[in-house]
Coordinates of C-alpha atoms and ligand atoms in Angstrom, one line a residue:
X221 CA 23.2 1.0 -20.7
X222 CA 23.7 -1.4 -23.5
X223 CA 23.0 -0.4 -27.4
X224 CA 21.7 3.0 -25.9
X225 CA 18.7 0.9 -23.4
X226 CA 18.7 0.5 -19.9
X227 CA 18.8 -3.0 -18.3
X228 CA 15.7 -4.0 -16.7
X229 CA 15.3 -6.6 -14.0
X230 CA 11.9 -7.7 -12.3
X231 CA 12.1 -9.4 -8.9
X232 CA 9.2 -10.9 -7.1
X233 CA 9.4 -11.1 -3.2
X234 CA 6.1 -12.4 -1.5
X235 CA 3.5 -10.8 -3.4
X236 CA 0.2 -12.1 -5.6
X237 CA 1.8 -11.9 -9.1
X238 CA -1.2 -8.6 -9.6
X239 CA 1.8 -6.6 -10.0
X240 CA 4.2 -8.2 -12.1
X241 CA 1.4 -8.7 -14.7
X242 CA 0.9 -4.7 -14.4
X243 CA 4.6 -4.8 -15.5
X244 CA 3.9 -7.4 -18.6
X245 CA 0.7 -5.0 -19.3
X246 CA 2.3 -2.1 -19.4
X247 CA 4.9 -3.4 -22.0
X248 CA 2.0 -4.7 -24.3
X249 CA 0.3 -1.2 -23.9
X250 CA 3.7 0.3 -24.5
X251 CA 5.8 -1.6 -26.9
X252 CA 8.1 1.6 -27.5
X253 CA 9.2 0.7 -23.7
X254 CA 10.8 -2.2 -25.7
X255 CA 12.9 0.4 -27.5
X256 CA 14.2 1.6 -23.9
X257 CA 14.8 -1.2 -21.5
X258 CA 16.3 -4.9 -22.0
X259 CA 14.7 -7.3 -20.0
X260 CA 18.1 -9.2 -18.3
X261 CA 15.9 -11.0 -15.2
X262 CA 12.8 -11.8 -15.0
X263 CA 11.9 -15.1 -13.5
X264 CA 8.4 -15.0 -15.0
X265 CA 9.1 -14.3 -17.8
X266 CA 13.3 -14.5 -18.9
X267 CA 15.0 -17.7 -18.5
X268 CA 17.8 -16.3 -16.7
X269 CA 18.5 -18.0 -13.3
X270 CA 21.1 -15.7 -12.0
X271 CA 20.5 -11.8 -11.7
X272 CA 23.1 -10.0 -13.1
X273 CA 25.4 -8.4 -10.5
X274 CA 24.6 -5.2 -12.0
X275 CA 21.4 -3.4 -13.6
X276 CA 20.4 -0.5 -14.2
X277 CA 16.7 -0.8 -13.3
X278 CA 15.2 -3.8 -10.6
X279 CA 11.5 -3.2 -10.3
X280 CA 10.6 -5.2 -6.8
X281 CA 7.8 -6.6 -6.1
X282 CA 5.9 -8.0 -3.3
X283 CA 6.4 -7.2 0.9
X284 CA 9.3 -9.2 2.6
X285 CA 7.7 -12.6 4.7
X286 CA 10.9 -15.2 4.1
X287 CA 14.4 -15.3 4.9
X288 CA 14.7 -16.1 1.1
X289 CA 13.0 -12.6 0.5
X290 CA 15.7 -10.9 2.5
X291 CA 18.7 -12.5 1.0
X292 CA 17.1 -12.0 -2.5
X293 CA 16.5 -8.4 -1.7
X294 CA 19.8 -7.3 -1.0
X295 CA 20.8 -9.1 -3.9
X296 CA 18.9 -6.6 -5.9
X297 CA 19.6 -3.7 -4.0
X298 CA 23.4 -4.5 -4.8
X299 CA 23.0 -4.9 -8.3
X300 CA 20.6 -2.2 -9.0
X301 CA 21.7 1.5 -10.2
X302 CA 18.3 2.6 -9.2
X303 CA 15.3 0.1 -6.8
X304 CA 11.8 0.9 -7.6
X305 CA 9.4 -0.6 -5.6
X306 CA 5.8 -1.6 -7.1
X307 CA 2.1 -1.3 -5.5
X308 CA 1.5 -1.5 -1.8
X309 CA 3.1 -4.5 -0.6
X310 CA 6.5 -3.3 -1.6
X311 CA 5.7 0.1 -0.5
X312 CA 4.6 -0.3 2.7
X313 CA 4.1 -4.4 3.7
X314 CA 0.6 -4.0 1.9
X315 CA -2.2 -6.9 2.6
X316 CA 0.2 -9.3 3.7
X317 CA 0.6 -7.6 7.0
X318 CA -2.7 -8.5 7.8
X319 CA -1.5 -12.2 8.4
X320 CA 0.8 -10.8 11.6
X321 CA -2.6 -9.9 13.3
X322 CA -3.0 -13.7 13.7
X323 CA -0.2 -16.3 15.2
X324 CA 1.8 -17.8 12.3
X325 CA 0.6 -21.6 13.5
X326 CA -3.0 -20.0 13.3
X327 CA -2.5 -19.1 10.0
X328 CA -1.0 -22.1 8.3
X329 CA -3.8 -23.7 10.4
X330 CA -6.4 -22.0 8.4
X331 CA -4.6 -22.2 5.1
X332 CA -3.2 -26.1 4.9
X333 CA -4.7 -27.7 7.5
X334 CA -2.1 -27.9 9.9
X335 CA 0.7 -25.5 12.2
X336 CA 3.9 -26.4 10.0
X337 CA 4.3 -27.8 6.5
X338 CA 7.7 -30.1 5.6
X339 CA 9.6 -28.4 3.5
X340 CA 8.1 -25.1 4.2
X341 CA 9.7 -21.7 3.1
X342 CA 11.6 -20.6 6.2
X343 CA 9.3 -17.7 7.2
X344 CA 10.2 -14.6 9.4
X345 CA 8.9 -13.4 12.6
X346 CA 7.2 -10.9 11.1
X347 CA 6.6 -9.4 7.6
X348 CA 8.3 -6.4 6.5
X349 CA 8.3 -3.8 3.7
X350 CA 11.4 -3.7 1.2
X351 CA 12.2 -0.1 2.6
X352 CA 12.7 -1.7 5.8
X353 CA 15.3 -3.4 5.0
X354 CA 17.3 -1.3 2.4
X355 CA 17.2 2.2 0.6
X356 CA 14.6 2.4 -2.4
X357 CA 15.1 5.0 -4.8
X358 CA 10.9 4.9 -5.9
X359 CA 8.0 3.8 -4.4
X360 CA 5.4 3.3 -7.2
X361 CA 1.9 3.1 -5.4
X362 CA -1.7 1.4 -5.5
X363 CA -2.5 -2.4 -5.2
X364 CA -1.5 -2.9 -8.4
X365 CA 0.0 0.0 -10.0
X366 CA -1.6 0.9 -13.6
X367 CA 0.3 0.6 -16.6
X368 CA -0.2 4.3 -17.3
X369 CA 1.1 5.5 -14.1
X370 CA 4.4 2.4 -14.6
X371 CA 4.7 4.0 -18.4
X372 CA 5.5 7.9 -16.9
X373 CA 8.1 6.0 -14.2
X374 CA 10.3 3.9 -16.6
X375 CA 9.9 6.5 -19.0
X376 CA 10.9 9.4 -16.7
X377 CA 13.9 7.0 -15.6
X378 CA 15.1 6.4 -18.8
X379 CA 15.0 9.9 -19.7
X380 CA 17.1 10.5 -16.5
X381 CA 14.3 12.6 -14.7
X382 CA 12.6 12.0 -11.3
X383 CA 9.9 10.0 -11.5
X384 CA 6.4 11.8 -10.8
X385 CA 5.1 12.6 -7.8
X386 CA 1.8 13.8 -6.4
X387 CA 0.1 15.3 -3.6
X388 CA -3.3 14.5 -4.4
X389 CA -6.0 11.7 -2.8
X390 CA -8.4 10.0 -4.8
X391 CA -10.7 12.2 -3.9
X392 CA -9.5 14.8 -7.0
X393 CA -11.0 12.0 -9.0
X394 CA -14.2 10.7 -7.5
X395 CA -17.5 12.4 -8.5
X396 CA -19.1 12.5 -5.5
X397 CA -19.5 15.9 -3.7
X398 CA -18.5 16.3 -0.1
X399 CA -21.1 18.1 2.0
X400 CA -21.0 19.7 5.5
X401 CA -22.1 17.1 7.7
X402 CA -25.2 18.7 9.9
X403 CA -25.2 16.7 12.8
X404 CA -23.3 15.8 15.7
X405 CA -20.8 13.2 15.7
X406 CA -21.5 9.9 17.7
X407 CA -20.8 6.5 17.2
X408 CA -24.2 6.4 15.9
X409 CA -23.2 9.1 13.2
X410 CA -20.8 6.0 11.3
X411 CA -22.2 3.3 9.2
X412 CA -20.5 -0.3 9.1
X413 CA -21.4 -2.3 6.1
X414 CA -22.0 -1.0 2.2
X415 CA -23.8 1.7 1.4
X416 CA -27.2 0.3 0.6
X417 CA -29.5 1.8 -2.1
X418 CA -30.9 4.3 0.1
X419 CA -27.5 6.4 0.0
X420 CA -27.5 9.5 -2.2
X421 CA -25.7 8.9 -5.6
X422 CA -24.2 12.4 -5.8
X423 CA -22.9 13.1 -2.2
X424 CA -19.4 12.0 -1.0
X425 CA -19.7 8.5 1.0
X426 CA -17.8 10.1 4.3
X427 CA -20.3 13.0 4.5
X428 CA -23.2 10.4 4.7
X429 CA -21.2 8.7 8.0
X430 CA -19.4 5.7 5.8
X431 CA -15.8 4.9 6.2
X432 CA -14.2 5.8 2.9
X433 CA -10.7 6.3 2.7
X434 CA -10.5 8.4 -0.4
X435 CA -9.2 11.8 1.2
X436 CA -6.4 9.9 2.6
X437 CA -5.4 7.8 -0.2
X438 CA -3.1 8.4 -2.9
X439 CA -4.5 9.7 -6.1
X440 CA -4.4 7.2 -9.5
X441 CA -7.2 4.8 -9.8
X442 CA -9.9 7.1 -11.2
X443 CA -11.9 6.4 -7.9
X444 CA -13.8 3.2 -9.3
X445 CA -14.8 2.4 -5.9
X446 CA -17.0 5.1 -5.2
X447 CA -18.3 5.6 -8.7
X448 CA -19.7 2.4 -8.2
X449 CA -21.3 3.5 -4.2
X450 CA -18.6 1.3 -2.5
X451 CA -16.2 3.1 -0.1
X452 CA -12.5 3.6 -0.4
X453 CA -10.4 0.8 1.3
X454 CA -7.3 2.5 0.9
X455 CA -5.6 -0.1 -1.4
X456 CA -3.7 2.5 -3.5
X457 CA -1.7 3.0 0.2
X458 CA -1.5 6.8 1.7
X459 CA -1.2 10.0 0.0
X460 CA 2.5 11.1 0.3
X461 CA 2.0 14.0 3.0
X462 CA 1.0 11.4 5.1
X463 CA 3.7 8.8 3.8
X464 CA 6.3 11.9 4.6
X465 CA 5.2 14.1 7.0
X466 CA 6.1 12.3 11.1
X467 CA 2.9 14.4 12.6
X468 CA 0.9 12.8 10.4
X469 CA -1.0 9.3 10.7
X470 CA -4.2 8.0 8.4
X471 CA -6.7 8.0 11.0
X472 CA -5.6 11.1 12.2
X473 CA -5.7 12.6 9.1
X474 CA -9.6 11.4 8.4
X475 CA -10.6 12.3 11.4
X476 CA -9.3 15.6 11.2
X477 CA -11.5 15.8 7.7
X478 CA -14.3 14.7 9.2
X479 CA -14.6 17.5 12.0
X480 CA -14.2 19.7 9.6
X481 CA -16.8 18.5 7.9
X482 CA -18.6 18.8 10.7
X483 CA -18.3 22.2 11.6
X484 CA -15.7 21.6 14.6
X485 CA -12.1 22.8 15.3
X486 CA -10.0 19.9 13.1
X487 CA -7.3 19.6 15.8
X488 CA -9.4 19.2 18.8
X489 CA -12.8 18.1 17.4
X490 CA -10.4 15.8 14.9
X491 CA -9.2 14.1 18.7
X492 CA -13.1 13.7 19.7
X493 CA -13.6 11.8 16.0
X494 CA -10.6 10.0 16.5
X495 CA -11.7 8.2 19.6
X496 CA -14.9 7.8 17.9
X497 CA -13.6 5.8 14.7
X498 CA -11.2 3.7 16.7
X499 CA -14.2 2.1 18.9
X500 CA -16.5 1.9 15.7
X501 CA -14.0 0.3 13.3
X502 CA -11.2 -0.5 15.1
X503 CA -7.6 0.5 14.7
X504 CA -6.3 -1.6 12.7
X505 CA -8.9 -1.5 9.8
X506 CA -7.3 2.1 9.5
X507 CA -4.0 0.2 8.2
X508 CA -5.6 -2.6 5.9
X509 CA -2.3 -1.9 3.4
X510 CA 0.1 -0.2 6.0
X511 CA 0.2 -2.4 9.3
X512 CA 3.8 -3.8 9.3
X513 CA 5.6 -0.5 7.4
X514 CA 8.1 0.6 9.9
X515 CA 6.7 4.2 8.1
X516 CA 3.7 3.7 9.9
X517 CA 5.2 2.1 13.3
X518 CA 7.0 5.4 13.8
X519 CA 4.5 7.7 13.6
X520 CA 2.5 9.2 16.6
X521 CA 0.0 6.5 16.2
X522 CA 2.7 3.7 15.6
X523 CA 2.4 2.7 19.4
X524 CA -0.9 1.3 18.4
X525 CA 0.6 -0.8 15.6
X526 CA 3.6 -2.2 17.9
X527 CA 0.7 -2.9 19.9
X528 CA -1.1 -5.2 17.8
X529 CA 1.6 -6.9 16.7
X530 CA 2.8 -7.7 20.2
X531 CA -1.0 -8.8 21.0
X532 CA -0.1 -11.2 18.3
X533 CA 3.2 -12.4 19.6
X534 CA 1.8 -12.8 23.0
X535 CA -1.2 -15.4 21.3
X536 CA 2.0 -17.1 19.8
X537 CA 3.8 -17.7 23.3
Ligands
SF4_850 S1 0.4 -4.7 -4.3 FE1 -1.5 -5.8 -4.7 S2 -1.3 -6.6 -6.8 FE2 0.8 -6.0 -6.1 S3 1.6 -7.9 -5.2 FE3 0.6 -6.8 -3.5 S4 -1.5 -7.7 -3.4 FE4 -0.6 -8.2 -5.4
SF4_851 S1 -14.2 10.8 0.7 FE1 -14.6 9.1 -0.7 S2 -16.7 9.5 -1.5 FE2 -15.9 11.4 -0.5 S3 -15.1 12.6 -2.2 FE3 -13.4 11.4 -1.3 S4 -13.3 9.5 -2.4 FE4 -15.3 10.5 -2.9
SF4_852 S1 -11.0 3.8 -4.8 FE1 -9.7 3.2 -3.1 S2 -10.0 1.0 -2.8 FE2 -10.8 1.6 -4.8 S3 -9.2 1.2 -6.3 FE3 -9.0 3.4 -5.7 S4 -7.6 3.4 -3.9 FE4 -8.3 1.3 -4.2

């Protein structure tokens, strides 16, 4: 502590920025925060080019795609008293990991025009989440975090208390009402696409056969998606039970919803839906934010994951 305020350091690891500005948000929001933390690293924002070698907070974000990342990393998890992670990179390898689904060449291909750039950032094989490669105290969800949800967490940590935790899915805040489902499910039964106008305005989006994510996604954003007809994607990352518990796994977990929707035995009927969504939408559309979090390659499902990711290496020779 210095003068009675906790040191605060803000590192960026391959990420889009969305989060750090979350962080800059939430101190214009809450300029009492000002009164708590002093600000020691921040490349953004702090001229400071070295981080101190110790700080009380380090607020990470991004998912972990260089060697630089690594080293960078560490050097944070050294210095800091307590490592919070932020949004759904750092929690669990969040967007980013959809690049490993393609060959690296393929991808720089797409992006500049060519396999390999001079100069270029020394990438690793494979992309990882900052809990993958040392202990976080926190992981602060969603893609990005809101500043209300960042203003309870460096509050709570400054007051010495755990940050907050929930067990609820963004479906505690969506509008929408979910129904029994009245017929049998078939392939037919799911809907790829948006909903169009012809969907009904009051009735949860999964009762009506479209793929929304919202019973197996962390609580937080107010469920703008769906107010506005447009399924959950999952971005906020999975509720904790599923973040936590080995026997459980996202499409699992949906499926397991939906039979019960639908009137069938969750365990059993939920193995009959499962096979069902994994030949509609494919596996790894289940793990848009998730698919390189060593969380998620452990899990019963994980096989699947390692799978893909193999595929990939296999394309890459
Ligand atoms: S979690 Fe979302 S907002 Fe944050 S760095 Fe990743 S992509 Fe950007
Ligand atoms: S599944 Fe989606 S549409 Fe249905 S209640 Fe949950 S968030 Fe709303
Ligand atoms: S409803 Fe789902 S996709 Fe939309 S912001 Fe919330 S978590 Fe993200």
């Amino acid at each position: 502590m210095s003068g009675g305020k906790l040191t605060l350091a803000v590192v960026p690891l391959t990420g889009c920025g969305g989060c750090e500005v979350q962080v800059l948000r939430t101190f214009e929001k809450y300029p009492e925060l000002y009164e708590k933390y002093d600000v020691v690293y921040w490349p953004l924002v702090v001229e400071a080019e070295e981080m101190p070698e110790s700080v009380d907070v380090v607020l990470v974000e991004g998912s972990v795609r260089t060697k630089k990342d690594v080293d960078v990393l560490r050097k944070a998890r050294k210095a800091a008293r307590y490592l919070i992670t932020l949004g759904s990179c750092a929690g669990f390898g969040g967007i980013n990991g959809q690049a490993d689904y393609f060959p690296i060449e393929e991808n720089m291909k797409s992006i500049y025009g060519k396999e390999k750039l001079e100069n270029s950032v020394d990438m690793l094989e494979r992309l990882y989440a900052p809990s993958d490669v040392v202990p976080v105290d926190y992981v602060v969800p969603r893609c990005p975090p809101t500043p209300e949800v960042l203003y309870k967490v460096l509050t709570a940590v400054y007051e010495g208390k755990r940050p907050p935790a929930t067990l609820y899915s963004v479906c505690t805040q969506c509008p929408r009402e979910m129904r029994e489902i009245k017929q049998e499910i078939t392939e037919e039964f799911f809907k790829k696409g948006l909903p169009g106008p012809d969907v009904d305005p009051k009735t949860c989006l999964l009762s009506q056969g479209y793929l929304c994510m919202g019973s197996v996604t962390i609580v937080g954003c107010g469920a703008p998606c769906t107010r506005a007809g447009i399924p959950c994607f999952g971005c906020g990352g999975p509720t904790a039970e599923i973040a936590v518990r080995r026997d459980q796994d996202i499409p699992v977990a949906l499926a397991r919803i939906i039979a019960t929707l639908a009137g069938m035995d969750p365990i059993e009927g939920g193995e009959k839906v499962l096979k069902i969504l994994e030949k509609v939408y494919g596996m790894r559309r289940f793990y848009t934010f998730t698919l390189e979090s060593e969380v998620f390659r452990r899990k019963p499902r994980g096989f699947a994951i390692r799978l893909l990711a193999e595929n990939r290496r296999a394309q890459q020779g």
